[in-house]
Short mmCIF file of N, CA and C and ligand atoms in Angstrom, two decimals:
data_model
loop_
_atom_site.label_atom_id
_atom_site.label_comp_id
_atom_site.label_asym_id
_atom_site.label_seq_id
_atom_site.Cartn_x
_atom_site.Cartn_y
_atom_site.Cartn_z
N MET M 140 85.47 95.06 131.82
CA MET M 140 85.85 94.07 130.80
C MET M 140 86.17 94.78 129.48
N HIS M 141 87.27 94.41 128.89
CA HIS M 141 87.76 94.91 127.60
C HIS M 141 86.67 94.78 126.51
N GLU M 142 86.03 93.61 126.43
CA GLU M 142 85.03 93.37 125.39
C GLU M 142 83.81 94.29 125.54
N MET M 143 83.52 94.72 126.79
CA MET M 143 82.35 95.57 127.01
C MET M 143 82.49 96.91 126.27
N SER M 144 83.67 97.52 126.36
CA SER M 144 83.84 98.82 125.68
C SER M 144 83.86 98.63 124.16
N ILE M 145 84.34 97.49 123.70
CA ILE M 145 84.33 97.21 122.26
C ILE M 145 82.89 97.04 121.78
N ALA M 146 82.09 96.30 122.56
CA ALA M 146 80.67 96.10 122.21
C ALA M 146 79.95 97.45 122.16
N GLU M 147 80.26 98.34 123.11
CA GLU M 147 79.64 99.67 123.12
C GLU M 147 80.04 100.47 121.87
N GLY M 148 81.28 100.34 121.47
CA GLY M 148 81.75 101.04 120.27
C GLY M 148 81.04 100.54 119.02
N ILE M 149 80.84 99.23 118.95
CA ILE M 149 80.14 98.63 117.80
C ILE M 149 78.68 99.09 117.79
N LEU M 150 78.08 99.13 118.98
CA LEU M 150 76.69 99.58 119.08
C LEU M 150 76.55 101.03 118.62
N ASP M 151 77.51 101.88 118.98
CA ASP M 151 77.48 103.29 118.53
C ASP M 151 77.47 103.36 117.01
N ILE M 152 78.32 102.54 116.37
CA ILE M 152 78.40 102.52 114.90
C ILE M 152 77.06 102.07 114.32
N ALA M 153 76.49 101.01 114.92
CA ALA M 153 75.22 100.46 114.42
C ALA M 153 74.08 101.47 114.57
N LEU M 154 74.04 102.15 115.72
CA LEU M 154 72.96 103.12 115.96
C LEU M 154 73.09 104.32 115.02
N GLU M 155 74.31 104.74 114.77
CA GLU M 155 74.54 105.87 113.88
C GLU M 155 74.12 105.50 112.46
N THR M 156 74.47 104.27 112.03
CA THR M 156 74.08 103.80 110.69
C THR M 156 72.56 103.75 110.57
N MET M 157 71.91 103.28 111.63
CA MET M 157 70.45 103.18 111.65
C MET M 157 69.82 104.56 111.48
N ARG M 158 70.30 105.55 112.26
CA ARG M 158 69.75 106.92 112.20
C ARG M 158 70.00 107.54 110.82
N ASN M 159 71.19 107.35 110.30
CA ASN M 159 71.53 107.93 109.00
C ASN M 159 70.68 107.37 107.87
N ASN M 160 70.10 106.18 108.10
CA ASN M 160 69.29 105.55 107.05
C ASN M 160 67.80 105.59 107.37
N ASP M 161 67.40 106.41 108.35
CA ASP M 161 66.00 106.52 108.79
C ASP M 161 65.41 105.15 109.10
N ALA M 162 66.20 104.27 109.66
CA ALA M 162 65.70 102.96 110.07
C ALA M 162 65.37 103.01 111.56
N SER M 163 64.72 101.96 112.06
CA SER M 163 64.33 101.99 113.47
C SER M 163 64.70 100.73 114.24
N ILE M 164 65.22 99.74 113.51
CA ILE M 164 65.62 98.51 114.21
C ILE M 164 66.90 97.94 113.59
N ILE M 165 67.70 97.36 114.46
CA ILE M 165 68.93 96.71 114.00
C ILE M 165 68.72 95.20 114.13
N HIS M 166 68.84 94.47 113.01
CA HIS M 166 68.64 93.02 113.03
C HIS M 166 69.92 92.26 113.36
N SER M 167 71.00 92.66 112.69
CA SER M 167 72.25 91.95 112.95
C SER M 167 73.44 92.82 112.54
N VAL M 168 74.56 92.48 113.12
CA VAL M 168 75.80 93.18 112.81
C VAL M 168 76.85 92.12 112.47
N GLN M 169 77.54 92.32 111.35
CA GLN M 169 78.62 91.41 110.95
C GLN M 169 79.96 92.04 111.30
N LEU M 170 80.80 91.22 111.87
CA LEU M 170 82.07 91.73 112.36
C LEU M 170 83.21 90.81 111.93
N ASP M 171 84.28 91.40 111.42
CA ASP M 171 85.52 90.65 111.18
C ASP M 171 86.40 90.78 112.41
N LEU M 172 86.84 89.64 112.92
CA LEU M 172 87.63 89.67 114.14
C LEU M 172 88.88 88.80 113.97
N GLY M 173 90.02 89.44 113.95
CA GLY M 173 91.28 88.70 113.81
C GLY M 173 91.62 87.94 115.07
N LEU M 174 92.24 86.78 114.90
CA LEU M 174 92.58 85.96 116.07
C LEU M 174 93.68 86.60 116.93
N MET M 175 94.33 87.63 116.39
CA MET M 175 95.34 88.32 117.20
C MET M 175 94.83 89.65 117.73
N SER M 176 93.53 89.91 117.58
CA SER M 176 92.99 91.20 118.02
C SER M 176 92.93 91.28 119.55
N GLY M 177 93.04 90.15 120.21
CA GLY M 177 92.97 90.15 121.68
C GLY M 177 91.54 90.14 122.19
N VAL M 178 90.57 89.98 121.27
CA VAL M 178 89.17 89.98 121.67
C VAL M 178 88.63 88.56 121.62
N GLU M 179 87.97 88.15 122.68
CA GLU M 179 87.40 86.82 122.79
C GLU M 179 85.99 86.84 122.19
N PRO M 180 85.77 86.07 121.09
CA PRO M 180 84.45 86.13 120.43
C PRO M 180 83.27 85.82 121.37
N ASP M 181 83.41 84.81 122.21
CA ASP M 181 82.30 84.46 123.12
C ASP M 181 82.01 85.59 124.10
N ALA M 182 83.07 86.19 124.62
CA ALA M 182 82.90 87.30 125.56
C ALA M 182 82.24 88.49 124.86
N LEU M 183 82.64 88.72 123.60
CA LEU M 183 82.06 89.84 122.87
C LEU M 183 80.57 89.62 122.60
N SER M 184 80.17 88.39 122.25
CA SER M 184 78.74 88.06 122.06
C SER M 184 77.95 88.32 123.33
N PHE M 185 78.52 87.90 124.44
CA PHE M 185 77.88 88.07 125.73
C PHE M 185 77.69 89.56 126.03
N CYS M 186 78.74 90.34 125.80
CA CYS M 186 78.68 91.78 126.06
C CYS M 186 77.70 92.47 125.12
N TRP M 187 77.61 91.96 123.90
CA TRP M 187 76.67 92.54 122.92
C TRP M 187 75.24 92.44 123.46
N ASP M 188 74.88 91.26 123.97
CA ASP M 188 73.54 91.08 124.54
C ASP M 188 73.30 92.06 125.69
N ALA M 189 74.35 92.33 126.46
CA ALA M 189 74.21 93.22 127.62
C ALA M 189 74.06 94.68 127.18
N VAL M 190 74.93 95.15 126.27
CA VAL M 190 74.89 96.58 125.92
C VAL M 190 73.70 96.96 125.04
N THR M 191 73.10 95.97 124.36
CA THR M 191 71.99 96.30 123.45
C THR M 191 70.63 96.32 124.16
N LYS M 192 70.58 95.90 125.40
CA LYS M 192 69.31 95.90 126.17
C LYS M 192 68.71 97.31 126.20
N GLY M 193 67.41 97.40 125.81
CA GLY M 193 66.73 98.68 125.84
C GLY M 193 67.08 99.60 124.68
N THR M 194 67.79 99.07 123.68
CA THR M 194 68.13 99.86 122.49
C THR M 194 67.45 99.22 121.28
N PRO M 195 67.43 99.91 120.12
CA PRO M 195 66.84 99.31 118.91
C PRO M 195 67.59 98.06 118.43
N ALA M 196 68.69 97.74 119.08
CA ALA M 196 69.46 96.55 118.70
C ALA M 196 69.23 95.40 119.68
N GLU M 197 68.23 95.57 120.55
CA GLU M 197 68.03 94.60 121.63
C GLU M 197 67.88 93.15 121.14
N THR M 198 67.16 92.96 120.04
CA THR M 198 66.93 91.59 119.55
C THR M 198 67.95 91.17 118.49
N SER M 199 68.95 92.01 118.26
CA SER M 199 69.88 91.72 117.17
C SER M 199 70.91 90.66 117.56
N LYS M 200 71.52 90.14 116.50
CA LYS M 200 72.56 89.13 116.65
C LYS M 200 73.87 89.75 116.18
N ILE M 201 74.96 89.37 116.82
CA ILE M 201 76.26 89.79 116.29
C ILE M 201 76.91 88.55 115.66
N ASP M 202 77.20 88.68 114.37
CA ASP M 202 77.85 87.58 113.63
C ASP M 202 79.34 87.85 113.59
N ILE M 203 80.09 87.03 114.27
CA ILE M 203 81.53 87.26 114.35
C ILE M 203 82.25 86.32 113.39
N HIS M 204 82.94 86.92 112.44
CA HIS M 204 83.70 86.16 111.45
C HIS M 204 85.17 86.22 111.87
N THR M 205 85.72 85.11 112.35
CA THR M 205 87.10 85.17 112.82
C THR M 205 88.08 85.05 111.65
N ILE M 206 89.11 85.83 111.70
CA ILE M 206 90.12 85.90 110.64
C ILE M 206 91.41 85.24 111.16
N PRO M 207 91.95 84.28 110.40
CA PRO M 207 93.17 83.62 110.86
C PRO M 207 94.36 84.57 110.88
N ILE M 208 95.38 84.17 111.58
CA ILE M 208 96.61 84.97 111.61
C ILE M 208 97.40 84.65 110.34
N THR M 209 97.81 85.67 109.62
CA THR M 209 98.58 85.48 108.40
C THR M 209 99.97 86.08 108.59
N GLY M 210 100.97 85.30 108.20
CA GLY M 210 102.34 85.78 108.29
C GLY M 210 102.99 85.82 106.92
N GLN M 211 103.99 86.69 106.79
CA GLN M 211 104.78 86.71 105.55
C GLN M 211 106.25 86.59 105.93
N CYS M 212 106.90 85.62 105.29
CA CYS M 212 108.31 85.37 105.57
C CYS M 212 109.16 86.51 105.01
N LEU M 213 110.06 87.04 105.84
CA LEU M 213 110.91 88.14 105.39
C LEU M 213 112.09 87.63 104.55
N ASP M 214 112.32 86.32 104.59
CA ASP M 214 113.43 85.77 103.81
C ASP M 214 113.01 85.34 102.41
N CYS M 215 111.84 84.68 102.29
CA CYS M 215 111.44 84.15 100.97
C CYS M 215 110.09 84.68 100.49
N ASP M 216 109.47 85.58 101.26
CA ASP M 216 108.20 86.23 100.88
C ASP M 216 106.98 85.30 100.85
N THR M 217 107.12 84.06 101.33
CA THR M 217 105.96 83.17 101.39
C THR M 217 104.92 83.73 102.37
N ILE M 218 103.66 83.68 101.94
CA ILE M 218 102.56 84.11 102.81
C ILE M 218 101.83 82.86 103.30
N PHE M 219 101.59 82.76 104.60
CA PHE M 219 101.00 81.53 105.13
C PHE M 219 100.13 81.83 106.36
N ASP M 220 99.21 80.88 106.65
CA ASP M 220 98.40 80.97 107.86
C ASP M 220 99.22 80.50 109.05
N VAL M 221 99.23 81.27 110.10
CA VAL M 221 99.99 80.91 111.29
C VAL M 221 99.10 80.01 112.17
N GLN M 222 99.60 78.81 112.44
CA GLN M 222 98.86 77.87 113.28
C GLN M 222 99.46 77.85 114.68
N ASP M 223 98.61 77.86 115.69
CA ASP M 223 99.06 77.76 117.08
C ASP M 223 100.17 78.77 117.43
N TYR M 224 100.07 79.94 116.86
CA TYR M 224 101.04 81.01 117.15
C TYR M 224 102.49 80.62 116.84
N LYS M 225 102.68 79.69 115.88
CA LYS M 225 104.03 79.33 115.48
C LYS M 225 104.43 80.20 114.29
N PHE M 226 105.24 81.20 114.58
CA PHE M 226 105.65 82.13 113.54
C PHE M 226 106.92 81.64 112.85
N ILE M 227 106.76 80.53 112.12
CA ILE M 227 107.89 79.93 111.41
C ILE M 227 107.45 79.69 109.96
N CYS M 228 108.27 80.10 109.01
CA CYS M 228 107.93 79.94 107.60
C CYS M 228 107.87 78.46 107.23
N PRO M 229 106.75 77.98 106.62
CA PRO M 229 106.65 76.56 106.25
C PRO M 229 107.53 76.22 105.05
N HIS M 230 107.99 77.23 104.34
CA HIS M 230 108.78 77.00 103.12
C HIS M 230 110.27 76.90 103.45
N CYS M 231 110.81 77.87 104.19
CA CYS M 231 112.26 77.90 104.45
C CYS M 231 112.60 77.82 105.94
N GLU M 232 111.56 77.71 106.78
CA GLU M 232 111.72 77.59 108.24
C GLU M 232 112.37 78.81 108.88
N SER M 233 112.32 79.92 108.20
CA SER M 233 112.83 81.15 108.80
C SER M 233 111.90 81.57 109.95
N ARG M 234 112.47 82.24 110.93
CA ARG M 234 111.66 82.78 112.02
C ARG M 234 111.46 84.28 111.87
N LEU M 235 111.94 84.82 110.75
CA LEU M 235 111.73 86.25 110.50
C LEU M 235 110.41 86.40 109.76
N VAL M 236 109.35 86.51 110.55
CA VAL M 236 108.01 86.51 109.98
C VAL M 236 107.29 87.80 110.38
N ASN M 237 106.72 88.45 109.39
CA ASN M 237 105.96 89.66 109.61
C ASN M 237 104.47 89.30 109.67
N THR M 238 103.76 89.74 110.68
CA THR M 238 102.33 89.45 110.78
C THR M 238 101.57 90.43 109.90
N ILE M 239 100.87 89.91 108.88
CA ILE M 239 100.16 90.80 107.95
C ILE M 239 98.65 90.69 108.09
N GLY M 240 98.16 89.73 108.87
CA GLY M 240 96.71 89.63 109.07
C GLY M 240 96.41 89.00 110.40
N GLY M 241 95.22 89.28 110.95
CA GLY M 241 94.83 88.67 112.21
C GLY M 241 94.57 89.67 113.32
N ARG M 242 94.78 90.97 113.02
CA ARG M 242 94.51 91.99 114.03
C ARG M 242 93.21 92.75 113.74
N GLU M 243 92.44 92.27 112.75
CA GLU M 243 91.23 92.97 112.33
C GLU M 243 90.20 93.08 113.46
N LEU M 244 89.55 94.20 113.51
CA LEU M 244 88.37 94.37 114.37
C LEU M 244 87.53 95.41 113.65
N GLN M 245 86.60 94.92 112.83
CA GLN M 245 85.94 95.82 111.90
C GLN M 245 84.51 95.37 111.63
N VAL M 246 83.58 96.32 111.71
CA VAL M 246 82.20 96.04 111.33
C VAL M 246 82.14 96.01 109.81
N THR M 247 81.67 94.90 109.23
CA THR M 247 81.64 94.80 107.77
C THR M 247 80.26 95.08 107.19
N SER M 248 79.19 94.73 107.94
CA SER M 248 77.87 95.14 107.48
C SER M 248 76.86 95.12 108.62
N ILE M 249 75.83 95.90 108.45
CA ILE M 249 74.79 96.04 109.48
C ILE M 249 73.44 95.89 108.81
N ASP M 250 72.63 94.99 109.32
CA ASP M 250 71.31 94.73 108.74
C ASP M 250 70.25 95.49 109.54
N ILE M 251 69.63 96.50 108.90
CA ILE M 251 68.67 97.35 109.59
C ILE M 251 67.37 97.46 108.79
N ASP M 252 66.31 97.94 109.47
CA ASP M 252 65.05 98.23 108.79
C ASP M 252 64.49 99.55 109.30
ZN1 ZN K 266 110.51 81.59 104.16
#
């Protein structure tokens, strides 16, 4: 599963942060996840529970903050949230739209002790 390797990558980051700060437990991890990242939040939560078993992150929670898809019109420069994958400018109805947000997959903070 795609989400499994992503969860493992996030766990590596969390464990490294924990060691670098002389901490011994990971309470929670905050993650920004764009709706166009191709990652399913529910699947990622499920995988997180699986990969953290037997690690200092075993009881931790992953907080997934989903980021909407943002487009910018190439004709009139309007920036807008893309709904239902409709890449059409709400201002001039152009279909020349550049995707400028929604592909994020980034750990934003880690709560450790
Ligand atoms: Zn436009």
